[in-house]
Tab-separated table of N, CA, C and O in Angstrom:
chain	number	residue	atom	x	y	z
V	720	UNK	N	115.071	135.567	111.340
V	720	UNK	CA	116.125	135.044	110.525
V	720	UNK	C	116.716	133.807	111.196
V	720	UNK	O	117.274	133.914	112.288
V	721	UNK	N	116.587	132.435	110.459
V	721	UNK	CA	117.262	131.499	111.178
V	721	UNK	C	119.105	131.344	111.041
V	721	UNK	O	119.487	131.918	110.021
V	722	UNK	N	119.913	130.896	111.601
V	722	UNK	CA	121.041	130.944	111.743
V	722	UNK	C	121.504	129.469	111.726
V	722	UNK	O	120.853	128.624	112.342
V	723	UNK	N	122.411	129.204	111.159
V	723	UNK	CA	123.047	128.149	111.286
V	723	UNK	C	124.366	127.455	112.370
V	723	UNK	O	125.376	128.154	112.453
V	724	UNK	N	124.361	127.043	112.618
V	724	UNK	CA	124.854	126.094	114.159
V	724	UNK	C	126.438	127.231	114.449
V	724	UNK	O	126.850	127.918	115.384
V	725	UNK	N	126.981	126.848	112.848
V	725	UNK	CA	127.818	127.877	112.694
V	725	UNK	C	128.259	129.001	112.809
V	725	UNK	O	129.429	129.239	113.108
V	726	UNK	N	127.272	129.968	112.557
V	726	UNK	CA	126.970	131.061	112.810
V	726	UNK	C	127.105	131.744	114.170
V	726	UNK	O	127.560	132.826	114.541
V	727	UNK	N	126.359	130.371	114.956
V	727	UNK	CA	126.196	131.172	116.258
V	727	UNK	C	127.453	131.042	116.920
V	727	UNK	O	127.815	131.821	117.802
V	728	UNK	N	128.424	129.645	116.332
V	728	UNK	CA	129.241	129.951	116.903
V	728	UNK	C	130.384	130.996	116.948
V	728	UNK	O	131.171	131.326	117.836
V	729	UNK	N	130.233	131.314	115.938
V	729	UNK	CA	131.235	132.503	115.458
V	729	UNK	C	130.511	133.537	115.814
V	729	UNK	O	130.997	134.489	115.204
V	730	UNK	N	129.672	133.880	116.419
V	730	UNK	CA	128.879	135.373	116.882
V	730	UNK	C	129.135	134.945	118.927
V	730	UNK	O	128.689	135.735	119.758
V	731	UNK	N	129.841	133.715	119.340
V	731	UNK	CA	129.882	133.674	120.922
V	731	UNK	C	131.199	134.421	121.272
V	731	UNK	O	132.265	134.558	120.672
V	732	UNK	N	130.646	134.924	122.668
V	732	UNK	CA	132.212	135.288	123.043
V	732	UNK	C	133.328	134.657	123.167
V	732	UNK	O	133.574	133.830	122.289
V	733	UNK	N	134.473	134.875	124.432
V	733	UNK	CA	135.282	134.272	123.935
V	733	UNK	C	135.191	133.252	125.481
V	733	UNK	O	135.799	132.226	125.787
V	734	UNK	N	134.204	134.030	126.192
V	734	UNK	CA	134.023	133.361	127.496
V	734	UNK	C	133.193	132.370	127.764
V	734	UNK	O	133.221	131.586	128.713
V	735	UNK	N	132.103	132.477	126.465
V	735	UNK	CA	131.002	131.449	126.128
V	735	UNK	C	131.554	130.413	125.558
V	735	UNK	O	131.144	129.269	125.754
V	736	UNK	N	132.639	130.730	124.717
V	736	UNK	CA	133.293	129.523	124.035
V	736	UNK	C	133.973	128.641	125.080
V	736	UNK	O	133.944	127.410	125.081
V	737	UNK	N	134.553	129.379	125.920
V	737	UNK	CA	135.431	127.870	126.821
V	737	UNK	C	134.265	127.645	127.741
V	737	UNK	O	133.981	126.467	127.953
V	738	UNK	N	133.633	128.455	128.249
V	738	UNK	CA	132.479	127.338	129.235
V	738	UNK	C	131.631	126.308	128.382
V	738	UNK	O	131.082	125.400	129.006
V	739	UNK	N	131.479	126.372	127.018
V	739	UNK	CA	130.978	125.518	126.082
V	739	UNK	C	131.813	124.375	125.669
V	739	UNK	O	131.421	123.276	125.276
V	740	UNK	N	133.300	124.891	125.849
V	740	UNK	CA	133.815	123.599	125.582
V	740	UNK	C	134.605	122.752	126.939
V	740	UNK	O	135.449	121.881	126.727
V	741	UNK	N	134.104	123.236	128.578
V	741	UNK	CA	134.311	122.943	129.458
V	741	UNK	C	133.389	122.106	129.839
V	741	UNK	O	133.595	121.088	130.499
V	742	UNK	N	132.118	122.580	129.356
V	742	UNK	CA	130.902	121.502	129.388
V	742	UNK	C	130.356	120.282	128.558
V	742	UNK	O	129.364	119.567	128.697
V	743	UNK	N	131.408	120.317	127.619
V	743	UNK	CA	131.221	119.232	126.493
V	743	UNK	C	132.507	118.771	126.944
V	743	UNK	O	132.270	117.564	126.916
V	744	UNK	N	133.709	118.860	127.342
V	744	UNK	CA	135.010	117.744	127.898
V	744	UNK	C	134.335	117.080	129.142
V	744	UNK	O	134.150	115.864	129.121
V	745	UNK	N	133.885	117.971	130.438
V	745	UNK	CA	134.003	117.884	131.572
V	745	UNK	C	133.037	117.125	131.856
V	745	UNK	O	133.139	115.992	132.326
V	746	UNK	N	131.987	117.730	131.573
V	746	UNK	CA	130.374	117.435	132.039
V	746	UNK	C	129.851	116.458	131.006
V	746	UNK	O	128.899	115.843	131.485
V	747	UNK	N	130.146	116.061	129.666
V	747	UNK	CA	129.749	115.433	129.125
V	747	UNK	C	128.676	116.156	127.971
V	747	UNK	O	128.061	115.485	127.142
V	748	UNK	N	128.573	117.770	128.098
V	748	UNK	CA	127.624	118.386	127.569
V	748	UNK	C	126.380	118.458	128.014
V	748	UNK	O	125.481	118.583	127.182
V	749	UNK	N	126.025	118.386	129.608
V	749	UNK	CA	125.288	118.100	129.976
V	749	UNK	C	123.850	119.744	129.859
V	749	UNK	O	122.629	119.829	129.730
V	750	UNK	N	124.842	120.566	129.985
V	750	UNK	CA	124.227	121.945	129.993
V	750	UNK	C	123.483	122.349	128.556
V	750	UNK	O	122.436	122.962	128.351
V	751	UNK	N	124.634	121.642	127.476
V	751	UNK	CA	124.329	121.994	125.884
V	751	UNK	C	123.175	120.994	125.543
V	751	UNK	O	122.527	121.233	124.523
V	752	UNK	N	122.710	119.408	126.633
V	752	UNK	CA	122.119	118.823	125.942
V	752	UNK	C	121.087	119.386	126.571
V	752	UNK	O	120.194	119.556	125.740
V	753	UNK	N	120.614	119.937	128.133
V	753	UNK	CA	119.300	120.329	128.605
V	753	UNK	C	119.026	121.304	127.723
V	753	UNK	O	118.081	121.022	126.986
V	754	UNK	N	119.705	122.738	127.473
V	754	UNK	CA	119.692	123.616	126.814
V	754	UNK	C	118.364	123.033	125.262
V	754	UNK	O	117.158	123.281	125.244
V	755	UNK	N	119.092	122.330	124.282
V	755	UNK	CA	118.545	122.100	123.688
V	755	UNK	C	117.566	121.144	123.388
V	755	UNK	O	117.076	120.936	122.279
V	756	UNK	N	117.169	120.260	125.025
V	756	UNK	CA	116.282	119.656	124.725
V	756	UNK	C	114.915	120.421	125.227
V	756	UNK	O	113.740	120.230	124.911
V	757	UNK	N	115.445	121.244	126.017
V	757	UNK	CA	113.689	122.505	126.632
V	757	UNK	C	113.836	123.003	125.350
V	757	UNK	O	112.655	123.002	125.003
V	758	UNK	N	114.524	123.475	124.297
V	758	UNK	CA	113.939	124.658	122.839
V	758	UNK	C	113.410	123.171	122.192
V	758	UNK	O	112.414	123.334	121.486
V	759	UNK	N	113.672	122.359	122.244
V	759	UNK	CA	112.809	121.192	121.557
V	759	UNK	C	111.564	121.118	122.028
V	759	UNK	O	110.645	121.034	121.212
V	760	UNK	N	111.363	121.130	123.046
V	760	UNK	CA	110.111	120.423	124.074
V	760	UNK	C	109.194	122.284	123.648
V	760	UNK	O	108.016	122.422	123.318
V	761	UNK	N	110.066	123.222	123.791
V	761	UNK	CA	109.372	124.354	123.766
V	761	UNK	C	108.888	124.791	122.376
V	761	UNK	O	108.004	125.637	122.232
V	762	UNK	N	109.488	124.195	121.393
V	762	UNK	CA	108.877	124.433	119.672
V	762	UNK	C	107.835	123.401	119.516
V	762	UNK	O	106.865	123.664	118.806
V	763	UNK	N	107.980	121.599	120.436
V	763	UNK	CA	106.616	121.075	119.998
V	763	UNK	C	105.237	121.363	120.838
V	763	UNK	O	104.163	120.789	120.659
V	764	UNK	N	105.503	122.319	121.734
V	764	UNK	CA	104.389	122.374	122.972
V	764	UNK	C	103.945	123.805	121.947
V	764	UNK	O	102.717	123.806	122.033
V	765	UNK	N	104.204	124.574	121.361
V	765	UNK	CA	103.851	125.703	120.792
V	765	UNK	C	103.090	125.559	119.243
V	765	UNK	O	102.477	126.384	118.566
V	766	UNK	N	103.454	124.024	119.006
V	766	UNK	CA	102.690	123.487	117.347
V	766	UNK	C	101.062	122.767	117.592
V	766	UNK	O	100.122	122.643	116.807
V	767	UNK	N	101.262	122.284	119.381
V	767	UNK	CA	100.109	121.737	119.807
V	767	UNK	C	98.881	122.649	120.094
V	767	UNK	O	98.863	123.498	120.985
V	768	UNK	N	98.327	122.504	119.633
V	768	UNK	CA	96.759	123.326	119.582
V	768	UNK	C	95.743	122.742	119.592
V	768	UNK	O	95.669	121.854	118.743
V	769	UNK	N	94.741	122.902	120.341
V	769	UNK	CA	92.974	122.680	120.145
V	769	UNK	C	92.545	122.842	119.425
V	769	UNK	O	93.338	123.187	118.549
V	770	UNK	N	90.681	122.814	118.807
V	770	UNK	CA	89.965	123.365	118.458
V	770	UNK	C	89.120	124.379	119.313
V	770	UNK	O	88.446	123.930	120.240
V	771	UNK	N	89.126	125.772	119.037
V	771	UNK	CA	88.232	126.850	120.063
V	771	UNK	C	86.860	125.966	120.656
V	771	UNK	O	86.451	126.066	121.813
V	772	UNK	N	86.139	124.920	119.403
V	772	UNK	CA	84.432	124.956	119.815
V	772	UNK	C	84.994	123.677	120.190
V	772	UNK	O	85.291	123.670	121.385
V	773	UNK	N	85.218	122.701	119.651
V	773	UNK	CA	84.915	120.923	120.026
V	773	UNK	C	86.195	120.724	121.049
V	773	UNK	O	85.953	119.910	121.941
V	774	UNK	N	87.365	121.248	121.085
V	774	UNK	CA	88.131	121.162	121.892
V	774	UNK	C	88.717	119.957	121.478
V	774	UNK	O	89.240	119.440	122.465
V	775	UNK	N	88.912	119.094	120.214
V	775	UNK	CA	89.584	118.114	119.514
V	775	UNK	C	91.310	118.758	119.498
V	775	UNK	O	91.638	119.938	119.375
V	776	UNK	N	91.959	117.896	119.617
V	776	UNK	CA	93.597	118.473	119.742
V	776	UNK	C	93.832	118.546	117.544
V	776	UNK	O	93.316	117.608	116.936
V	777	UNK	N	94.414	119.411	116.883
V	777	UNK	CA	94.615	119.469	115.526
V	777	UNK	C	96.227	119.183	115.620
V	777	UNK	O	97.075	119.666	116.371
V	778	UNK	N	96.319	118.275	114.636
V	778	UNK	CA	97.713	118.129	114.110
V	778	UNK	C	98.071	118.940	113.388
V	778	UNK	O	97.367	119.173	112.406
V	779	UNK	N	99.484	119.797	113.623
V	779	UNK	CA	100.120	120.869	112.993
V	779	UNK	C	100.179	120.418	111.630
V	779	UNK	O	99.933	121.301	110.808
V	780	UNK	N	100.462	119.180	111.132
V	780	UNK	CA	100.673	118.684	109.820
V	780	UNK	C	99.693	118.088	108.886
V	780	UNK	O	99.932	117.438	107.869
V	781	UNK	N	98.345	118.471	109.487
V	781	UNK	CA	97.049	118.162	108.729
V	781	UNK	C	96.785	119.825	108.080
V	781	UNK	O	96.802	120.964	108.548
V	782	UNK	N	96.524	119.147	106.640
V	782	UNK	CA	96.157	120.428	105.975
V	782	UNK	C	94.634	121.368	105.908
V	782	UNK	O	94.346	122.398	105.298
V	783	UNK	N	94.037	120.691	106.614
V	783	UNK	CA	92.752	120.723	106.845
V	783	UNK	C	92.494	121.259	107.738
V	783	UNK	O	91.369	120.928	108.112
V	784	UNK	N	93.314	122.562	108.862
V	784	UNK	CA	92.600	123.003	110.247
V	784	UNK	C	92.927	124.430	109.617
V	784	UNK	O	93.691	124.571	108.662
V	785	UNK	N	92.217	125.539	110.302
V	785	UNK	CA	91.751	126.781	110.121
V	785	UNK	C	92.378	127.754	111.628
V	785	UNK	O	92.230	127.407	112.799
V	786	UNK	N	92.797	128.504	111.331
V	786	UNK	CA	93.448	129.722	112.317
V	786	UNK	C	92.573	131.278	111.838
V	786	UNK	O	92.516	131.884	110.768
V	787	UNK	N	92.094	131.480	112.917
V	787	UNK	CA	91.458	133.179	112.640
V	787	UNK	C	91.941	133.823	113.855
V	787	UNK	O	91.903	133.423	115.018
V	788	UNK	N	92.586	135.324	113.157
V	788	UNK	CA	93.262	136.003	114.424
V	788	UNK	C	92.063	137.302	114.136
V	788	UNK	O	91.826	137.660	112.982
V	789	UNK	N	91.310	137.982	115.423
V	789	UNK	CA	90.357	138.757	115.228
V	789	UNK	C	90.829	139.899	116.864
V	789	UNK	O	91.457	139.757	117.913
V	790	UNK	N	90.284	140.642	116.374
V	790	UNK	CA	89.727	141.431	117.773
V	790	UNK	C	90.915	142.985	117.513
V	790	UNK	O	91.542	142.940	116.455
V	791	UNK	N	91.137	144.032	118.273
V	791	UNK	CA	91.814	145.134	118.032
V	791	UNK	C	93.408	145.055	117.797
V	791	UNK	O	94.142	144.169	118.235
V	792	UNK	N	93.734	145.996	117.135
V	792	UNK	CA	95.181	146.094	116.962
V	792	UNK	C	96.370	145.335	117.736
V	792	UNK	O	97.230	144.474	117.554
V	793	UNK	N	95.638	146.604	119.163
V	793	UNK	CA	96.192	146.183	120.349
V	793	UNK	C	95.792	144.773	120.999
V	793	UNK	O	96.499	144.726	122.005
V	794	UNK	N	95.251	143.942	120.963
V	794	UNK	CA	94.342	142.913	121.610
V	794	UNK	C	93.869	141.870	120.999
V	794	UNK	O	92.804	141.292	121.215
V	795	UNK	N	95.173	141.492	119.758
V	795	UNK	CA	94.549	140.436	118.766
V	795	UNK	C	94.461	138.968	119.596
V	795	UNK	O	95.256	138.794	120.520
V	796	UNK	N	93.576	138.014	119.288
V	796	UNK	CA	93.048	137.139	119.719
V	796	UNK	C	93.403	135.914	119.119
V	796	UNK	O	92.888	136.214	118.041
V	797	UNK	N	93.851	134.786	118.913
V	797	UNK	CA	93.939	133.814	118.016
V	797	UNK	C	93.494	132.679	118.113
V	797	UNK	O	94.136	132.024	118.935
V	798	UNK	N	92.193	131.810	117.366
V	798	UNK	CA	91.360	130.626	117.693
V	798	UNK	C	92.236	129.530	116.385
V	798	UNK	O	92.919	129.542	115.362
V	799	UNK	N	91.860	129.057	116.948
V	799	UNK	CA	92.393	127.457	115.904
V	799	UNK	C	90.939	126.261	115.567
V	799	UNK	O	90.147	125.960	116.460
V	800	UNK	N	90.877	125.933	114.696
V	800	UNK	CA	89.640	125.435	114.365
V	800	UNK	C	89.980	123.750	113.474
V	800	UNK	O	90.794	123.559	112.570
V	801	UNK	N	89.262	122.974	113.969
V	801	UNK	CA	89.805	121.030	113.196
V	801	UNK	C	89.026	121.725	111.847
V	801	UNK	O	89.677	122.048	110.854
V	802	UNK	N	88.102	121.843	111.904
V	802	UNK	CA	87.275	121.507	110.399
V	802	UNK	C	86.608	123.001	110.073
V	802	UNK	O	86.468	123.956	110.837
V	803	UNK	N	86.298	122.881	108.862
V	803	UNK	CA	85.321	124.371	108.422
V	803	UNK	C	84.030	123.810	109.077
V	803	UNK	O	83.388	124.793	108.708
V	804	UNK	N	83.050	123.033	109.768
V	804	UNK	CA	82.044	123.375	110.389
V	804	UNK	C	82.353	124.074	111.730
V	804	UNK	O	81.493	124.874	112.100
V	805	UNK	N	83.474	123.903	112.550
V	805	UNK	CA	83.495	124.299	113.497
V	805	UNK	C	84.102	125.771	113.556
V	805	UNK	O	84.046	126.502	114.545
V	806	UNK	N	84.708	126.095	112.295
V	806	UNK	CA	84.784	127.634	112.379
V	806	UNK	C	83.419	128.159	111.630
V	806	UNK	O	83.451	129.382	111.489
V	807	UNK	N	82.701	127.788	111.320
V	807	UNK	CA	81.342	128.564	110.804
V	807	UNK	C	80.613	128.585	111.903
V	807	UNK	O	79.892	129.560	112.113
V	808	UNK	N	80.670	127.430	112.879
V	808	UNK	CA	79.670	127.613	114.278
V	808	UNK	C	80.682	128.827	115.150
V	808	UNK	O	80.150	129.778	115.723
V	809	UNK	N	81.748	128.679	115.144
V	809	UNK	CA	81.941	130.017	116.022
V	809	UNK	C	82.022	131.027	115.383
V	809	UNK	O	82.204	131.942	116.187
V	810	UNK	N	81.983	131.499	114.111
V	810	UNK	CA	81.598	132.696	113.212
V	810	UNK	C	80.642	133.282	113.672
V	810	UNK	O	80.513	134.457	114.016
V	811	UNK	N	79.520	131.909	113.685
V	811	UNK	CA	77.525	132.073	113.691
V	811	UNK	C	77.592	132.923	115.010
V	811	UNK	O	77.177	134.070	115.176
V	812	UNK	N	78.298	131.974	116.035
V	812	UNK	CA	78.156	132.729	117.651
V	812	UNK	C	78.753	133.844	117.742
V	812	UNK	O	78.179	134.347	118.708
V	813	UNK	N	79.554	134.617	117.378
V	813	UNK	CA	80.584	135.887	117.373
V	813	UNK	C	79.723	136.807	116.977
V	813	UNK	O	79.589	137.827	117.654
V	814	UNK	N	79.073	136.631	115.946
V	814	UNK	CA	77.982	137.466	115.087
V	814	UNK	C	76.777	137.942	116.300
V	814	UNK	O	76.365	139.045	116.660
V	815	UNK	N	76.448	136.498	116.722
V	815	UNK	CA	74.679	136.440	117.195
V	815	UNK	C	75.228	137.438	119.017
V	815	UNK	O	74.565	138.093	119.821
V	816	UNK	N	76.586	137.078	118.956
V	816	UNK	CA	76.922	137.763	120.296
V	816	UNK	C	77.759	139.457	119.914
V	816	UNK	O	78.082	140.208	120.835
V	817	UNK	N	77.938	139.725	118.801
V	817	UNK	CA	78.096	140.835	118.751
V	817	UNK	C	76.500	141.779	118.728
V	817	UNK	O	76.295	142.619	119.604
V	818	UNK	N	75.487	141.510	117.650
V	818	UNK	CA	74.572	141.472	117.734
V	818	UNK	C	73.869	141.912	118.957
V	818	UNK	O	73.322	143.013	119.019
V	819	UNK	N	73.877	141.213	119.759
V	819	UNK	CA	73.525	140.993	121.384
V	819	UNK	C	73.687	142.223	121.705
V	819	UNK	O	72.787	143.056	121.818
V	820	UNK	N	75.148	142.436	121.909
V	820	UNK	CA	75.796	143.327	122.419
V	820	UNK	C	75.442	144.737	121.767
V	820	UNK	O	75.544	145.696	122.532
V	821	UNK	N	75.207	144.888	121.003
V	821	UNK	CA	75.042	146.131	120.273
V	821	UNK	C	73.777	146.371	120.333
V	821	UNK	O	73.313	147.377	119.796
């Protein structure tokens, strides 16, 4: 559930509130601006992804890349794929190596 700026402030204590507003008089907000520039840096480092086979980097905002989550309940796995040839070549290999295996 996302929350609005608002929200959270009315859900802080009452001890969070003055060190929040001790650090935005005093410090300049220096704590509130690191704070929210690592959840920045940490939401675009989590959109950046590979391809499993060619190892090409996929843009989160291209409509054209493929995600398959496979393997047990407990132990799901998740590949990211640029194009449909490169998830059919690691389909082909998953198969020819289950195969193998069995």
């Amino acid at each position: 559930m996302k929350k609005k700026l608002r929200e959270i402030v009315d859900n802080l204590e009452h001890e969070d509130l003055i060190k929040l507003q001790k650090d935005l008089e005093e410090e300049g907000g220096m704590h509130v601006k690191k704070l929210i520039n690592d959840k920045i840096q940490q939401l675009e480092d989590s959109e950046k992804t590979i391809c499993a086979v060619c190892g090409n980097p996929i843009n989160p905002y291209y409509t054209e890349h493929y995600t398959l989550v496979f393997g047990p309940r407990g132990f799901r796995k998740k590949a990211n794929f640029c194009a449909l040839d490169c998830l059919e070549y690691f389909l082909k290999n998953l198969k020819q190596a289950k195969t193998v295996k069995e």
